[in-house]
Amino acid sequence: MTESDTDSTLRERVETWLSREMPIIQMHGGTSAVREADPETGEVIIELGGGCKGCSVSDITTNNIEAELLTWPEIEEITVRVPDARESLGGPDQAESIMGVDRTEGGRGDWGSSNPGKDHL
């Protein structure tokens, strides 16, 4: 078995585990990708995207993934990255989307705010 076979096997095992044990990622429109799975160092890097960006429970999902994978004997270090939704949308300084729609949450408030304000009916 070559080194790349071992790497592929660890990567495939982690991807299979994510699909089987973390269906909430896909159920909520999210994606997961194993960016690195190095059997030599035991380092695994996973990136969550799609609906995970800006999701209020992405920290819980991240913690659950880390807690489980750290129990695997071949994994020494796990990093789960979740990109900030504002970065992919142009940040809080970009008021409009490409379509000209107000991009604050539902057009009701500041970035990340679910409170429409005192003047809202």
PDB file of C-alpha atoms in Angstrom:
ATOM      1  CA  MET A   1       0.000   0.000   0.000  1.00  0.00           C
ATOM      2  CA  THR A   2       1.453   3.336  -1.005  1.00  0.00           C
ATOM      3  CA  GLU A   3       1.395   6.508   1.055  1.00  0.00           C
ATOM      4  CA  SER A   4      -1.257   8.005  -1.226  1.00  0.00           C
ATOM      5  CA  ASP A   5      -3.458   4.909  -0.736  1.00  0.00           C
ATOM      6  CA  THR A   6      -3.248   5.363   3.024  1.00  0.00           C
ATOM      7  CA  ASP A   7      -4.081   9.075   2.686  1.00  0.00           C
ATOM      8  CA  SER A   8      -6.992   8.305   0.385  1.00  0.00           C
ATOM      9  CA  THR A   9      -8.291   5.671   2.787  1.00  0.00           C
ATOM     10  CA  LEU A  10      -8.266   8.051   5.772  1.00  0.00           C
ATOM     11  CA  ARG A  11      -9.867  10.779   3.671  1.00  0.00           C
ATOM     12  CA  GLU A  12     -12.549   8.373   2.422  1.00  0.00           C
ATOM     13  CA  ARG A  13     -13.239   7.111   5.945  1.00  0.00           C
ATOM     14  CA  VAL A  14     -13.698  10.661   7.238  1.00  0.00           C
ATOM     15  CA  GLU A  15     -15.908  11.609   4.268  1.00  0.00           C
ATOM     16  CA  THR A  16     -18.011   8.481   4.762  1.00  0.00           C
ATOM     17  CA  TRP A  17     -18.354   9.226   8.473  1.00  0.00           C
ATOM     18  CA  LEU A  18     -19.423  12.814   7.753  1.00  0.00           C
ATOM     19  CA  SER A  19     -22.096  11.651   5.304  1.00  0.00           C
ATOM     20  CA  ARG A  20     -23.401   8.934   7.599  1.00  0.00           C
ATOM     21  CA  GLU A  21     -23.155  10.539  11.044  1.00  0.00           C
ATOM     22  CA  MET A  22     -23.656  14.217  10.267  1.00  0.00           C
ATOM     23  CA  PRO A  23     -26.666  14.245   7.919  1.00  0.00           C
ATOM     24  CA  ILE A  24     -27.774  17.549   9.471  1.00  0.00           C
ATOM     25  CA  ILE A  25     -25.112  19.260   7.353  1.00  0.00           C
ATOM     26  CA  GLN A  26     -26.789  18.221   4.111  1.00  0.00           C
ATOM     27  CA  MET A  27     -30.304  18.528   5.568  1.00  0.00           C
ATOM     28  CA  HIS A  28     -29.680  22.214   6.235  1.00  0.00           C
ATOM     29  CA  GLY A  29     -28.201  22.886   2.804  1.00  0.00           C
ATOM     30  CA  GLY A  30     -24.611  22.671   3.957  1.00  0.00           C
ATOM     31  CA  THR A  31     -21.615  20.998   2.435  1.00  0.00           C
ATOM     32  CA  SER A  32     -18.565  19.305   3.889  1.00  0.00           C
ATOM     33  CA  ALA A  33     -15.215  18.590   2.298  1.00  0.00           C
ATOM     34  CA  VAL A  34     -12.140  16.886   3.695  1.00  0.00           C
ATOM     35  CA  ARG A  35      -9.362  19.231   2.601  1.00  0.00           C
ATOM     36  CA  GLU A  36      -6.549  17.244   4.192  1.00  0.00           C
ATOM     37  CA  ALA A  37      -6.219  13.848   5.847  1.00  0.00           C
ATOM     38  CA  ASP A  38      -2.567  13.107   6.570  1.00  0.00           C
ATOM     39  CA  PRO A  39      -2.015   9.681   8.144  1.00  0.00           C
ATOM     40  CA  GLU A  40       1.643  10.552   8.859  1.00  0.00           C
ATOM     41  CA  THR A  41       0.873  13.542  11.098  1.00  0.00           C
ATOM     42  CA  GLY A  42      -2.690  12.617  12.037  1.00  0.00           C
ATOM     43  CA  GLU A  43      -3.918  16.001  10.873  1.00  0.00           C
ATOM     44  CA  VAL A  44      -7.378  16.307   9.325  1.00  0.00           C
ATOM     45  CA  ILE A  45      -8.849  19.525   7.936  1.00  0.00           C
ATOM     46  CA  ILE A  46     -12.546  19.733   7.086  1.00  0.00           C
ATOM     47  CA  GLU A  47     -14.283  22.696   5.530  1.00  0.00           C
ATOM     48  CA  LEU A  48     -18.002  23.295   5.890  1.00  0.00           C
ATOM     49  CA  GLY A  49     -19.792  25.506   3.379  1.00  0.00           C
ATOM     50  CA  GLY A  50     -23.129  26.168   1.755  1.00  0.00           C
ATOM     51  CA  GLY A  51     -25.811  26.568   4.400  1.00  0.00           C
ATOM     52  CA  CYS A  52     -23.178  26.220   7.153  1.00  0.00           C
ATOM     53  CA  LYS A  53     -21.900  29.720   6.398  1.00  0.00           C
ATOM     54  CA  GLY A  54     -23.456  31.966   8.996  1.00  0.00           C
ATOM     55  CA  CYS A  55     -25.532  29.156  10.541  1.00  0.00           C
ATOM     56  CA  SER A  56     -26.204  29.683  14.237  1.00  0.00           C
ATOM     57  CA  VAL A  57     -25.532  26.013  15.053  1.00  0.00           C
ATOM     58  CA  SER A  58     -22.350  25.608  13.007  1.00  0.00           C
ATOM     59  CA  ASP A  59     -20.287  25.878  16.223  1.00  0.00           C
ATOM     60  CA  ILE A  60     -22.175  22.910  17.681  1.00  0.00           C
ATOM     61  CA  THR A  61     -21.692  20.912  14.470  1.00  0.00           C
ATOM     62  CA  THR A  62     -17.993  21.797  14.450  1.00  0.00           C
ATOM     63  CA  ASN A  63     -17.569  20.752  18.086  1.00  0.00           C
ATOM     64  CA  ASN A  64     -19.383  17.443  17.472  1.00  0.00           C
ATOM     65  CA  ILE A  65     -17.170  16.645  14.480  1.00  0.00           C
ATOM     66  CA  GLU A  66     -13.995  17.487  16.395  1.00  0.00           C
ATOM     67  CA  ALA A  67     -15.041  15.529  19.486  1.00  0.00           C
ATOM     68  CA  GLU A  68     -15.784  12.366  17.510  1.00  0.00           C
ATOM     69  CA  LEU A  69     -12.815  12.415  15.156  1.00  0.00           C
ATOM     70  CA  LEU A  70     -10.356  13.026  17.997  1.00  0.00           C
ATOM     71  CA  THR A  71     -11.380   9.614  19.374  1.00  0.00           C
ATOM     72  CA  TRP A  72      -9.989   7.961  16.231  1.00  0.00           C
ATOM     73  CA  PRO A  73      -6.503   6.609  17.054  1.00  0.00           C
ATOM     74  CA  GLU A  74      -5.007   7.758  13.735  1.00  0.00           C
ATOM     75  CA  ILE A  75      -6.172  11.371  14.137  1.00  0.00           C
ATOM     76  CA  GLU A  76      -4.079  13.690  16.311  1.00  0.00           C
ATOM     77  CA  GLU A  77      -5.398  17.076  15.242  1.00  0.00           C
ATOM     78  CA  ILE A  78      -8.666  18.131  13.651  1.00  0.00           C
ATOM     79  CA  THR A  79      -9.522  21.527  12.214  1.00  0.00           C
ATOM     80  CA  VAL A  80     -13.032  22.323  11.018  1.00  0.00           C
ATOM     81  CA  ARG A  81     -13.328  25.580   9.122  1.00  0.00           C
ATOM     82  CA  VAL A  82     -16.598  27.403   8.511  1.00  0.00           C
ATOM     83  CA  PRO A  83     -16.217  30.473   6.282  1.00  0.00           C
ATOM     84  CA  ASP A  84     -17.857  33.670   7.505  1.00  0.00           C
ATOM     85  CA  ALA A  85     -20.978  34.310   5.415  1.00  0.00           C
ATOM     86  CA  ARG A  86     -20.224  38.026   5.257  1.00  0.00           C
ATOM     87  CA  GLU A  87     -16.864  37.369   3.596  1.00  0.00           C
ATOM     88  CA  SER A  88     -18.433  35.370   0.779  1.00  0.00           C
ATOM     89  CA  LEU A  89     -21.155  37.994   0.300  1.00  0.00           C
ATOM     90  CA  GLY A  90     -18.821  40.979   0.168  1.00  0.00           C
ATOM     91  CA  GLY A  91     -18.901  41.929   3.842  1.00  0.00           C
ATOM     92  CA  PRO A  92     -21.109  44.269   5.830  1.00  0.00           C
ATOM     93  CA  ASP A  93     -19.986  47.307   3.809  1.00  0.00           C
ATOM     94  CA  GLN A  94     -21.581  45.960   0.621  1.00  0.00           C
ATOM     95  CA  ALA A  95     -25.223  46.934   1.023  1.00  0.00           C
ATOM     96  CA  GLU A  96     -26.661  45.344  -2.101  1.00  0.00           C
ATOM     97  CA  SER A  97     -26.335  42.021  -3.797  1.00  0.00           C
ATOM     98  CA  ILE A  98     -25.718  41.613  -7.490  1.00  0.00           C
ATOM     99  CA  MET A  99     -29.491  41.597  -7.968  1.00  0.00           C
ATOM    100  CA  GLY A 100     -29.871  44.904  -6.066  1.00  0.00           C
ATOM    101  CA  VAL A 101     -31.636  43.325  -3.100  1.00  0.00           C
ATOM    102  CA  ASP A 102     -30.892  44.535   0.416  1.00  0.00           C
ATOM    103  CA  ARG A 103     -28.733  41.788   1.912  1.00  0.00           C
ATOM    104  CA  THR A 104     -29.168  42.480   5.583  1.00  0.00           C
ATOM    105  CA  GLU A 105     -31.045  39.596   7.120  1.00  0.00           C
ATOM    106  CA  GLY A 106     -34.331  39.543   5.259  1.00  0.00           C
ATOM    107  CA  GLY A 107     -33.881  43.276   4.677  1.00  0.00           C
ATOM    108  CA  ARG A 108     -34.869  43.842   8.301  1.00  0.00           C
ATOM    109  CA  GLY A 109     -31.741  44.835  10.177  1.00  0.00           C
ATOM    110  CA  ASP A 110     -28.006  44.754  10.601  1.00  0.00           C
ATOM    111  CA  TRP A 111     -25.753  41.834   9.673  1.00  0.00           C
ATOM    112  CA  GLY A 112     -26.572  38.903  11.903  1.00  0.00           C
ATOM    113  CA  SER A 113     -29.493  40.689  13.556  1.00  0.00           C
ATOM    114  CA  SER A 114     -32.858  38.993  13.707  1.00  0.00           C
ATOM    115  CA  ASN A 115     -34.418  41.932  15.557  1.00  0.00           C
ATOM    116  CA  PRO A 116     -36.345  44.083  13.063  1.00  0.00           C
ATOM    117  CA  GLY A 117     -36.308  47.098  15.386  1.00  0.00           C
ATOM    118  CA  LYS A 118     -38.865  49.040  17.414  1.00  0.00           C
ATOM    119  CA  ASP A 119     -40.543  50.614  14.373  1.00  0.00           C
ATOM    120  CA  HIS A 120     -41.370  47.248  12.801  1.00  0.00           C
ATOM    121  CA  LEU A 121     -45.093  46.357  12.779  1.00  0.00           C
TER     122      LEU A 121
END
